[in-house]
Coordinates of C-alpha atoms in Angstrom, one line a residue:
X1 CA 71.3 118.5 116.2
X2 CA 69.5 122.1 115.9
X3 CA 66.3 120.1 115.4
X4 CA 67.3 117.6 118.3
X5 CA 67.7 120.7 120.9
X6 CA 64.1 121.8 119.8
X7 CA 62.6 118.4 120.7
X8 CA 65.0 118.4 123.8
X9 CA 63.3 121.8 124.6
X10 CA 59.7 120.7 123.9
X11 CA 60.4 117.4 125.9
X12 CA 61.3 119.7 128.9
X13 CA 58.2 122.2 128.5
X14 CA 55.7 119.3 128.3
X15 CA 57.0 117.9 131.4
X16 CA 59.3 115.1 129.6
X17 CA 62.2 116.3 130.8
X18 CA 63.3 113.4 133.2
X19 CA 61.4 111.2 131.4
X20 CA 63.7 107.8 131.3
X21 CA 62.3 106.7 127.6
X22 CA 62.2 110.0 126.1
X23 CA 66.3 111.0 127.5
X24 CA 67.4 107.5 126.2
X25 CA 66.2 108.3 122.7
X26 CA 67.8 111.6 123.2
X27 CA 71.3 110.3 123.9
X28 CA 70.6 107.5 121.1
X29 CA 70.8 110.7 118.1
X30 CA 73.9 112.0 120.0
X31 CA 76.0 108.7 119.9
X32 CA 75.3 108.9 116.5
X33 CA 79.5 109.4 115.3
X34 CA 78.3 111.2 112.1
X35 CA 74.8 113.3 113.0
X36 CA 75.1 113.5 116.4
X37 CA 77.3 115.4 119.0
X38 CA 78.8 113.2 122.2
X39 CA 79.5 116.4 124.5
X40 CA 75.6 117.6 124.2
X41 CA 74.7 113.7 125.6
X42 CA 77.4 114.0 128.1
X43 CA 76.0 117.3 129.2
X44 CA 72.5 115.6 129.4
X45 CA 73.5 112.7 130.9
X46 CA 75.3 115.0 133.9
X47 CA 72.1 116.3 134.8
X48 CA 70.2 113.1 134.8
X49 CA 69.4 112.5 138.5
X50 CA 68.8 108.6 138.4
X51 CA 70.0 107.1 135.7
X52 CA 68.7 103.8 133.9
X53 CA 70.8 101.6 133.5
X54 CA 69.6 101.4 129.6
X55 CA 70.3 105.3 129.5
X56 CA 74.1 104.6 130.8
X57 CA 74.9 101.7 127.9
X58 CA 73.5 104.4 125.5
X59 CA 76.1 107.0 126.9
X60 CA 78.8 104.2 126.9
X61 CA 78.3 103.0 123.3
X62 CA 78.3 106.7 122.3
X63 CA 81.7 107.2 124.0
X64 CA 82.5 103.8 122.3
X65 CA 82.0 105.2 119.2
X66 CA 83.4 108.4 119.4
X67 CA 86.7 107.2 120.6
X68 CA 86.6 108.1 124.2
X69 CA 87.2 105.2 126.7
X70 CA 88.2 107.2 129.5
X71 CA 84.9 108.5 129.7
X72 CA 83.1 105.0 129.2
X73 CA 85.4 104.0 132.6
X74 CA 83.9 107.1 133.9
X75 CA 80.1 106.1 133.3
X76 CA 80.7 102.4 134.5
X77 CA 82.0 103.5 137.7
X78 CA 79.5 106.0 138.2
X79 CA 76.8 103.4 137.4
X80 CA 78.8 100.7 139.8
X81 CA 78.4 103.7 142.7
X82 CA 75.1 104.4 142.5
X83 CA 74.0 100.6 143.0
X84 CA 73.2 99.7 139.3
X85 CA 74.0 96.1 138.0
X86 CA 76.3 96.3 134.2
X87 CA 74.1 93.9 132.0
X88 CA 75.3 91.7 128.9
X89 CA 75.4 95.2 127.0
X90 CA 77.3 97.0 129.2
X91 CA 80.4 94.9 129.7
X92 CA 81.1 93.9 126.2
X93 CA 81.2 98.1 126.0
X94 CA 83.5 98.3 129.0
X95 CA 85.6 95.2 128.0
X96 CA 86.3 97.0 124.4
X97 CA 86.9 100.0 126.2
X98 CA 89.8 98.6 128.1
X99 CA 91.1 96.7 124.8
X100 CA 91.1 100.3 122.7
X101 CA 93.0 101.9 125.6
X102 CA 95.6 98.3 125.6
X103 CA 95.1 98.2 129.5
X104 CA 95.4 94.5 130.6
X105 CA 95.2 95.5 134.0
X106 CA 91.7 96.7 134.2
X107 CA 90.8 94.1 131.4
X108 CA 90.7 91.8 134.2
X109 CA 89.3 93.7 136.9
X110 CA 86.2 93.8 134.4
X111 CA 86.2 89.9 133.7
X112 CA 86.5 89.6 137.6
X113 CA 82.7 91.6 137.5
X114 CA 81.6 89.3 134.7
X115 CA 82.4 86.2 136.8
X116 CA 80.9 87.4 140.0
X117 CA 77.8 88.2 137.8
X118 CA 77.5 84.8 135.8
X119 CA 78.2 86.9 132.2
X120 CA 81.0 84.6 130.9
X121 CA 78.9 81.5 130.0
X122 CA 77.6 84.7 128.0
X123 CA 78.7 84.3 124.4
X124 CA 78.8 87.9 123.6
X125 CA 80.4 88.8 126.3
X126 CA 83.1 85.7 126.1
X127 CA 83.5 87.2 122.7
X128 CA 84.7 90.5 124.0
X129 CA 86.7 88.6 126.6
X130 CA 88.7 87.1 124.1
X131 CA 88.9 89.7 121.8
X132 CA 90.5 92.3 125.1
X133 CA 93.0 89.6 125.8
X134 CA 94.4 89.6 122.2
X135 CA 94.2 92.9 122.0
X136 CA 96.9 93.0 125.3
X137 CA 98.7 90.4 123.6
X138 CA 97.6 87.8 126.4
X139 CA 96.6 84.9 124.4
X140 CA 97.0 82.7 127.0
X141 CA 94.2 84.0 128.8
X142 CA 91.9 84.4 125.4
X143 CA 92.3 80.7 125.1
X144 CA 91.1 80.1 128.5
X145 CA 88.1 82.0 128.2
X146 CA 87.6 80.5 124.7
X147 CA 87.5 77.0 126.3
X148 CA 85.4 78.4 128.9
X149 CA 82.5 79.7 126.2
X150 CA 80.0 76.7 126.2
X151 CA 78.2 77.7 122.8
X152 CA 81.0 79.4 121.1
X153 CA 79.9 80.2 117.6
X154 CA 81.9 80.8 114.5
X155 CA 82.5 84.7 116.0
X156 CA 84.2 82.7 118.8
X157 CA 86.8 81.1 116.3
X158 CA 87.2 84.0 114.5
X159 CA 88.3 86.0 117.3
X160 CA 90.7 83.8 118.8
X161 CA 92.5 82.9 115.3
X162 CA 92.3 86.6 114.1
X163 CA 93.8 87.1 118.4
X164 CA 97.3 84.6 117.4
X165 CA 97.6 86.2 114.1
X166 CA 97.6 90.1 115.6
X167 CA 100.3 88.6 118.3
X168 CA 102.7 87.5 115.7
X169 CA 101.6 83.3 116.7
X170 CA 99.9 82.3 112.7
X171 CA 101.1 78.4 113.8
X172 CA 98.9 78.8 116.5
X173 CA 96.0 80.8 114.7
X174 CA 96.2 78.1 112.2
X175 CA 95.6 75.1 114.5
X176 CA 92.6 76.7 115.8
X177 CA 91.8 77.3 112.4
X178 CA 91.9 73.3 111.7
X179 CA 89.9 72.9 114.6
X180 CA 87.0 75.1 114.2
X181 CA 83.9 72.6 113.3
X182 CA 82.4 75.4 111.0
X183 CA 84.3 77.6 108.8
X184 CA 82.3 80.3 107.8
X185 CA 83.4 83.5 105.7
X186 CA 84.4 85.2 108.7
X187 CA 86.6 81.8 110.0
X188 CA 88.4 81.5 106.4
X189 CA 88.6 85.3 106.1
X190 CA 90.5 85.3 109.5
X191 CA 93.0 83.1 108.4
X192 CA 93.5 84.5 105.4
X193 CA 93.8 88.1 106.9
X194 CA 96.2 86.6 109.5
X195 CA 99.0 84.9 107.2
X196 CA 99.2 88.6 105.3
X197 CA 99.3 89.9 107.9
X198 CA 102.4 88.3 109.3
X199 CA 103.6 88.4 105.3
X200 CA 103.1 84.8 105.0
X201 CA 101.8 85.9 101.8
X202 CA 102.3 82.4 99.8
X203 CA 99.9 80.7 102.5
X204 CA 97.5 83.6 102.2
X205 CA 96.9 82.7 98.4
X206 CA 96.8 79.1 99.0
X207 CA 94.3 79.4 101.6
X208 CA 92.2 81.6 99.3
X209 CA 92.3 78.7 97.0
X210 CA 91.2 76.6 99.5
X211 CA 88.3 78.7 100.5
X212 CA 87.2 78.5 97.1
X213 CA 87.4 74.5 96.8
X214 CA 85.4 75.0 99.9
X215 CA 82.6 76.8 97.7
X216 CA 82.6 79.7 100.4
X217 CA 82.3 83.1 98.9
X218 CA 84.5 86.3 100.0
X219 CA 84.0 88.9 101.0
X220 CA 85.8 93.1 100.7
X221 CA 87.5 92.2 103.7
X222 CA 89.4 88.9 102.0
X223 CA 89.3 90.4 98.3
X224 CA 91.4 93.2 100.2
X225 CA 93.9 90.6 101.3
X226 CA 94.8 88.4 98.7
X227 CA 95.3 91.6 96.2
X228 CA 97.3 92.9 99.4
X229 CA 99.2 89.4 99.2
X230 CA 99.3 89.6 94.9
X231 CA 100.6 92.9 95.5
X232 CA 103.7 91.7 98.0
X233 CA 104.6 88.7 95.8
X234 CA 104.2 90.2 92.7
X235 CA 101.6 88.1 91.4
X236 CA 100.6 90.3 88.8
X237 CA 98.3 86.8 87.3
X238 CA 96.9 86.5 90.4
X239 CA 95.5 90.0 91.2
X240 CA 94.2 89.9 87.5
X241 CA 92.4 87.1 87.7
X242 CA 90.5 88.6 91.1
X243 CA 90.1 92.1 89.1
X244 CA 88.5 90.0 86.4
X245 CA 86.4 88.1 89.1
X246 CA 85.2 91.0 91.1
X247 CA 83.9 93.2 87.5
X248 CA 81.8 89.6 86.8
X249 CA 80.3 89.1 89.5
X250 CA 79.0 93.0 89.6
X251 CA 81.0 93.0 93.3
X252 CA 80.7 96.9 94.9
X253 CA 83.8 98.1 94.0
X254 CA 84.5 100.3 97.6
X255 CA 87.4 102.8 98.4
X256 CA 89.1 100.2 100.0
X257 CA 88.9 97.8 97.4
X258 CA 89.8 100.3 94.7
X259 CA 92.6 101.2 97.1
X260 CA 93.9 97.4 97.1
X261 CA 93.9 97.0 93.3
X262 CA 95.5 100.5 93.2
X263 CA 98.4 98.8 95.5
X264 CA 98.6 95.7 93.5
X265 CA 98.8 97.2 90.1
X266 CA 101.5 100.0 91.1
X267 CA 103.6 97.2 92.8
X268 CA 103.2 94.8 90.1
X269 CA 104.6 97.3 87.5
X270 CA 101.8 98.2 85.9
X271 CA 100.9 101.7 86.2
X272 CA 98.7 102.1 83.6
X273 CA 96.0 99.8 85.1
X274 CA 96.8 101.1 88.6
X275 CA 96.1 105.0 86.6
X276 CA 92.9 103.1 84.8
X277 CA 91.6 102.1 88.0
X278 CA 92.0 105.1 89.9
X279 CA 90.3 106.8 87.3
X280 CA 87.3 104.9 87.3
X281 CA 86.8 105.3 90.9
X282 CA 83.5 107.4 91.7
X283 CA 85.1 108.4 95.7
X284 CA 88.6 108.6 96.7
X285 CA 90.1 109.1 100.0
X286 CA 93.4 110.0 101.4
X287 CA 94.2 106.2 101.7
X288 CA 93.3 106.0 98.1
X289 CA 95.4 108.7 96.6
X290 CA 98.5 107.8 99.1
X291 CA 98.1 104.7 96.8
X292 CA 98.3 106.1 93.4
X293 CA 101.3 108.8 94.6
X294 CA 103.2 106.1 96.2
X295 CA 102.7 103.8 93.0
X296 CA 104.5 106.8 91.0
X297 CA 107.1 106.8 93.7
X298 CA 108.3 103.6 93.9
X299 CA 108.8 103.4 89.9
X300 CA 111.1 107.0 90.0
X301 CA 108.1 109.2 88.7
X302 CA 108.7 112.0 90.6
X303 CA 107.3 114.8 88.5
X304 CA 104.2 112.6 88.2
X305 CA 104.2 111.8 92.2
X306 CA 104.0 115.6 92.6
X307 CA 101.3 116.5 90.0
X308 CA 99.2 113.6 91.4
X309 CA 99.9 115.4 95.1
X310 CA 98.9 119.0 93.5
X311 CA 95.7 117.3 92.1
X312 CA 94.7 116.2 95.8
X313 CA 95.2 119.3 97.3
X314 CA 92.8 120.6 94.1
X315 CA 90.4 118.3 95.1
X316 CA 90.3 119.3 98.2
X317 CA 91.8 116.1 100.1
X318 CA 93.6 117.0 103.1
X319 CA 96.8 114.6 102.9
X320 CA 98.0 112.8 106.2
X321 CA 101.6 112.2 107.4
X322 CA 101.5 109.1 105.0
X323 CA 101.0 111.5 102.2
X324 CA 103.9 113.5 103.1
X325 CA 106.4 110.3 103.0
X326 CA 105.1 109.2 99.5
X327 CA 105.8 112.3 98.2
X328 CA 109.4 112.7 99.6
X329 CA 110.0 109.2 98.7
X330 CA 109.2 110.3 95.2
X331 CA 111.7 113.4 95.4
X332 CA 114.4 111.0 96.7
X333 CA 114.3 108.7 93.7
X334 CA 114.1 111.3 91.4
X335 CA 117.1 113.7 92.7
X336 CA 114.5 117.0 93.6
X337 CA 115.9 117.9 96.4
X338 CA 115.0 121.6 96.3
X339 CA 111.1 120.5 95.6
X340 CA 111.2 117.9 98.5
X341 CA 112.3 121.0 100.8
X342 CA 108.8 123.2 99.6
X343 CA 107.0 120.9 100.1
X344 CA 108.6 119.9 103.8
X345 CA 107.6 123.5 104.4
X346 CA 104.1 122.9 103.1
X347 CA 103.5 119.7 105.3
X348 CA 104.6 121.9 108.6
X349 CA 103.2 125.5 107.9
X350 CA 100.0 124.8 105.5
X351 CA 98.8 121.6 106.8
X352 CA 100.3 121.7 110.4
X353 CA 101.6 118.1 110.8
X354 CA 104.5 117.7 112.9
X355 CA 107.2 115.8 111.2
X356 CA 107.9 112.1 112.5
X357 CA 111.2 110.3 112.4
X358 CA 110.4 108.7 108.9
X359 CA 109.7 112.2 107.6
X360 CA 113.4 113.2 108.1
X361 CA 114.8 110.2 106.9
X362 CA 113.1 110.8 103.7
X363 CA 114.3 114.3 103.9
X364 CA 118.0 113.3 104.8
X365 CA 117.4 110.3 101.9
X366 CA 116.6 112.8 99.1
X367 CA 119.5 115.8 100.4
X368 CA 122.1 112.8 100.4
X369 CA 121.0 111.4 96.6
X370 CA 121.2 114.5 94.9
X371 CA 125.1 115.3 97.1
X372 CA 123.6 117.5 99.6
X373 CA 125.9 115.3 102.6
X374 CA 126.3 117.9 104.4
X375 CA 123.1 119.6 105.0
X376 CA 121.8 116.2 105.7
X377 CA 123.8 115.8 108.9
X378 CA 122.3 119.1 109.8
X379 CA 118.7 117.8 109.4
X380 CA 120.0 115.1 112.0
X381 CA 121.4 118.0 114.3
X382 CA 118.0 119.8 114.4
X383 CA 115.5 116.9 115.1
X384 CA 113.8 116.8 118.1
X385 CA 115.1 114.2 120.7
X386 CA 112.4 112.3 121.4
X387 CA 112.4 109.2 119.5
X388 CA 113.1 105.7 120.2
X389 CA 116.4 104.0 119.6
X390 CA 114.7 102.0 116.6
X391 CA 113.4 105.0 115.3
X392 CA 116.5 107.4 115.3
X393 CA 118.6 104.2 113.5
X394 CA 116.1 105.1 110.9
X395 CA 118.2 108.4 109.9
X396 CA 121.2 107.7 110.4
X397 CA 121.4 105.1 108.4
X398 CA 119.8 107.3 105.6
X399 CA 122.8 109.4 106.4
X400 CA 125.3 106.3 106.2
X401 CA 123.9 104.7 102.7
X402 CA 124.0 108.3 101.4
X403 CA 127.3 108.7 102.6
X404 CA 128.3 105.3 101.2
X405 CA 126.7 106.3 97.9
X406 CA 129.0 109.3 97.3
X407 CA 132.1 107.6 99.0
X408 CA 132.3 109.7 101.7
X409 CA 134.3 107.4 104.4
X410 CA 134.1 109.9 106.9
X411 CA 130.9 110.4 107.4
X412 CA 129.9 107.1 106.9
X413 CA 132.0 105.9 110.0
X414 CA 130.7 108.8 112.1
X415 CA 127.1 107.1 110.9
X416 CA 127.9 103.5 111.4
X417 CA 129.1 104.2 115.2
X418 CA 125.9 105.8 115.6
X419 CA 124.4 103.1 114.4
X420 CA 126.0 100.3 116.2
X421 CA 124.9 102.3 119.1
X422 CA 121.6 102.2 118.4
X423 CA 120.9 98.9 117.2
X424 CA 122.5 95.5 116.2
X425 CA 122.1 95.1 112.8
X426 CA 123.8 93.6 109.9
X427 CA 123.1 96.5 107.0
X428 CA 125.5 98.9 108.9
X429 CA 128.3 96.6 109.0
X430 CA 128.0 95.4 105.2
X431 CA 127.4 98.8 103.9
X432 CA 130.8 100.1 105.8
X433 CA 132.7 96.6 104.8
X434 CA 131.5 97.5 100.6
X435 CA 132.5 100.8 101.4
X436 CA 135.9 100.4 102.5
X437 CA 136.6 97.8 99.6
X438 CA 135.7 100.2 97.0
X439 CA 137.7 102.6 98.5
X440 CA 140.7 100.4 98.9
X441 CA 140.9 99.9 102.2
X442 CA 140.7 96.2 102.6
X443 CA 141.8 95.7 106.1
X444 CA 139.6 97.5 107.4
X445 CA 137.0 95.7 105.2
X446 CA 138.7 92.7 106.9
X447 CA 138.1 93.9 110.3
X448 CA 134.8 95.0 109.7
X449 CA 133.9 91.1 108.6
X450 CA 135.7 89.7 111.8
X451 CA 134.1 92.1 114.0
X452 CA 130.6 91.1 112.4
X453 CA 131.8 86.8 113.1
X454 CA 133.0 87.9 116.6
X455 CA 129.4 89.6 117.6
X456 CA 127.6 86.6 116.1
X457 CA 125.9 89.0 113.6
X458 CA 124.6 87.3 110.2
X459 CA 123.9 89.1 106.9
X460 CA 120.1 88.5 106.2
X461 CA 120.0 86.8 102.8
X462 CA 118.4 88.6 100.0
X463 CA 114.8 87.2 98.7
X464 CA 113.6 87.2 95.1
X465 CA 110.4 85.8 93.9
X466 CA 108.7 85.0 90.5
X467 CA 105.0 84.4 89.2
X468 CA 104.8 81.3 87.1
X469 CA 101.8 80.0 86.0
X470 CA 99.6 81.5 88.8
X471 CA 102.0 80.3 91.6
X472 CA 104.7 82.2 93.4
X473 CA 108.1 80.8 93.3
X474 CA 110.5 82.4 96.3
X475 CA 114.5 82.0 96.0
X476 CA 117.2 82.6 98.7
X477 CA 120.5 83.8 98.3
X478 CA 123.0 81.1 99.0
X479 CA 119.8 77.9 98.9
X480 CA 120.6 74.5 98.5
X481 CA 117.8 73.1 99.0
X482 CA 115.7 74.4 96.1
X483 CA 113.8 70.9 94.7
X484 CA 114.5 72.6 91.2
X485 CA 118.3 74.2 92.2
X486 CA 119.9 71.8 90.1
X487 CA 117.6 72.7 87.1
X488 CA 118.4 76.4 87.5
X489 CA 122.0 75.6 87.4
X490 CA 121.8 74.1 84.5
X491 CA 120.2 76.3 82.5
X492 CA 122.5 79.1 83.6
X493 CA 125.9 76.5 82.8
X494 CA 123.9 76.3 79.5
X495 CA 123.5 80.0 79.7
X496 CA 127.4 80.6 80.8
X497 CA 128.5 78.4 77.3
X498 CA 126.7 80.7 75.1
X499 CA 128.0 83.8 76.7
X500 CA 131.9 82.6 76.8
X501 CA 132.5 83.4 73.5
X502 CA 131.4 87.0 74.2
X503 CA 133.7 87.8 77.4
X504 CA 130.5 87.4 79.2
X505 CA 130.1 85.5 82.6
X506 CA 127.5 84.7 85.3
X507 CA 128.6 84.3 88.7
X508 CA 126.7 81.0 89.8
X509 CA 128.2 81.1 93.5
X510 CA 126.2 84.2 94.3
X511 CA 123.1 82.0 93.0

């Protein structure tokens, strides 16, 4: 930039200085996100009499880039004032704009400009179209410009099927899927993408099988989600086999695919591997060593969770609010309480993050496993009220399986009502119902049962799932309809036979 302002100067002293070429290459360099410096070109651009319409793209993509869509809106309207026409660069700019700041509304006052000015026969800009209307969650609308596009390309696909995944619709996203006439990486990578996304993670995998009967090569971005999806089901096999794939093949091994294997190793039980690959890893970011700290977490490590934080803060990573939860997560399953409170302190006076909702329930989770009830339910009395409904149930019911843990009937009532307030949910009531019947009182166990029947409220079945031979297997609790349910019974009567003689017996019924 120092060199920049010299040219800037010299541009002005040889009579340059409203030249229209020389101030677009200027507020080219300052749009750059990493060498260049948006609030100089904005103070250029201000003093720019007559503006190109070339020169205002340049200032929107460098807005665009830098995160600021209010100011984009505020160069397109300036541009619309002063008589200028927006081109096929400008409103794809604009239209991401509006889908960055999740405003529908103006959305469509821009498609209304691309209509009057013939830009949505414009595959670019239909692109963007469809890709604002997902991003509002109108997919209605995507679909209608989709069908509007008259060359839509493989981008054109991909955006609407990657649109119904974001939304939640992966039926939908698939049927366009089975429609699209060319499925390119980017198509296949979509739908893969979208099923993990929606943790339909068996699909994921068997559409990456797919893709690979379909002799189309992935890319980071689908490597990324089927170790994502390995990592989910537990398909240690699986994320192997892609480990073993991706050191053949020579692929770039990236922070975010280190990241990913990170994941899948830590979740698949096997630390070492997770450690190995960490170590080997040339760069790591935050997102990187949230992985490795939250792998030591989740298996009870909590001495190692906290060495592996010290060692960031060594290497000079600056951990995020993600960092934080890991690392109280880590005191909670390993009972350090006391260590969980320095380094709350840390998080708020050394690094300055204001604690969220999920940052107290980890706190209230790791003062209620170590006995600490008490001084819990302060933690709850000192938050700030300004969370939703969803995310104050998240406390309370930290509070409520801690008091439930310790037998503390009490408190856990004063919890559940909160609860019940809150949301309607079936954890609340079966902790309260288990609670009561370890504690004897199995009336109000009773009652607790009815009230659940009464309110129409069903307990949400536990899932388990199994690698075998490179395929996930998923059981429910209470399935009939299992092809191989009868084979599993069998094997556990067999089982059952073998035990009697020991006192020994399985309880097929909760099978």
């Amino acid at each position: 930039m120092e060199h920049l302002k010299q040219s800037h100067a010299q541009a002005i002293t040889c009579g340059l200085g409203d030249n229209s070429f020389a101030l677009s290459r200027l507020l080219a360099f300052c749009s750059d996100p990493l060498h260049g410096s948006p609030s100089y070109g904005w103070r250029v651009f201000q003093r720019i009499q007559h503006p190109t319409i070339c020169i205002c793209n340049t200032m929107i993509k460098a807005f665009l880039l830098n995160g600021e869509p209010i100011k984009i809106i505020h160069v397109y309207t300036r541009l619309l004032r002063d008589g200028m026409v927006p081109d096929n660069y400008t409103l794809p700019y604009v239209l991401k704009a509006c889908a960055n700041m999740g405003s529908g509304l103006l959305g469509e006052l821009i498609h209304g400009h691309c209509l009057k000015l013939g830009f949505v026969a414009d595959t670019f800009v239909g692109n963007c179209l469809i890709a604002m209307y997902s991003a509002v969650g109108d997919m209605n609308a995507a679909r209608v410009v989709f069908d509007g596009v008259p060359w839509g390309g493989v981008v054109s696909w991909t955006v609407l099927i990657s649109g119904y995944a974001k939304v939640g619709d992966v039926e939908s996203a698939r049927l366009v899927f089975d429609e699209a006439p060319v499925k390119d990486r980017g198509v296949w990578g979509s739908m893969i993408s979208g099923y993990v996304q929606n943790s339909c993670f068996k699909e994921g995998l068997h559409m990456f099988r797919l893709m690979q009967l379909a002799g189309v090569e992935p890319d980071e971005a689908v490597f990324a989600s089927v170790l994502c999806a390995c990592a989910n089901l537990g398909a240690l096999e699986t994320g192997i086999w892609v480990h073993g794939y991706l050191d053949r093949v020579e692929f770039p091994r990236s922070v975010k695919l280190g990241t990913a294997l990170i994941d899948m190793y830590a979740k698949c039980g096997r630390l070492d591997l997770a450690e190995k690959v960490f170590g080997e890893m040339p760069e790591r970011d935050t997102v990187c060593w949230n992985a490795m700290i939250s792998g030591w977490a989740m298996h009870g490590n909590g001495d190692r969770a906290l060495q592996m934080f010290s060692e960031m803060e060594k290497a000079g990573i600056r951990p995020d609010d993600i960092t934080f939860i890991a690392v109280f997560t880590a005191c909670g399953y390993s009972g350090m309480a006391y260590e969980g409170l320095r380094v709350f302190s840390s998080m708020c006076n050394v690094y300055n993050i204001e604690p969220k909702t999920e940052h107290y329930g980890c706190m209230i989770d790791f003062l209620g496993r170590t006995g600490l009830i008490e001084e819990a339910k302060e933690i709850i009395g000192k938050m700030p009220k300004k969370g939703s409904p969803s995310e104050e149930a998240v406390v309370w019911r930290a509070l409520m399986s801690a008091s439930c843990s310790h037998g503390d009937v009490r408190l856990a009532e004063v919890a559940a009502e909160k609860l019940l307030e809150l949301e309607c949910h079936s954890g609340a009531y079966v902790l309260l119902s288990n609670l009561y019947s370890t504690s004897g009182k199995h009336d109000n166990a009773r009652k607790i049962r009815k009230m659940m029947k009464t309110r129409g409220i069903d307990k949400t079945p536990g899932c388990s799932s199994i690698e075998i031979n490179g395929n996930g297997k998923e059981f429910i609790a209470g399935e009939k309809t299992h092809p191989q349910m009868g084979d599993v019974h069998g094997v556990l009567e067999s089982m059952n036979k073998h035990l009697d003689g020991s006192g020994c017996h399985l309880n097929l019924v909760s099978i």
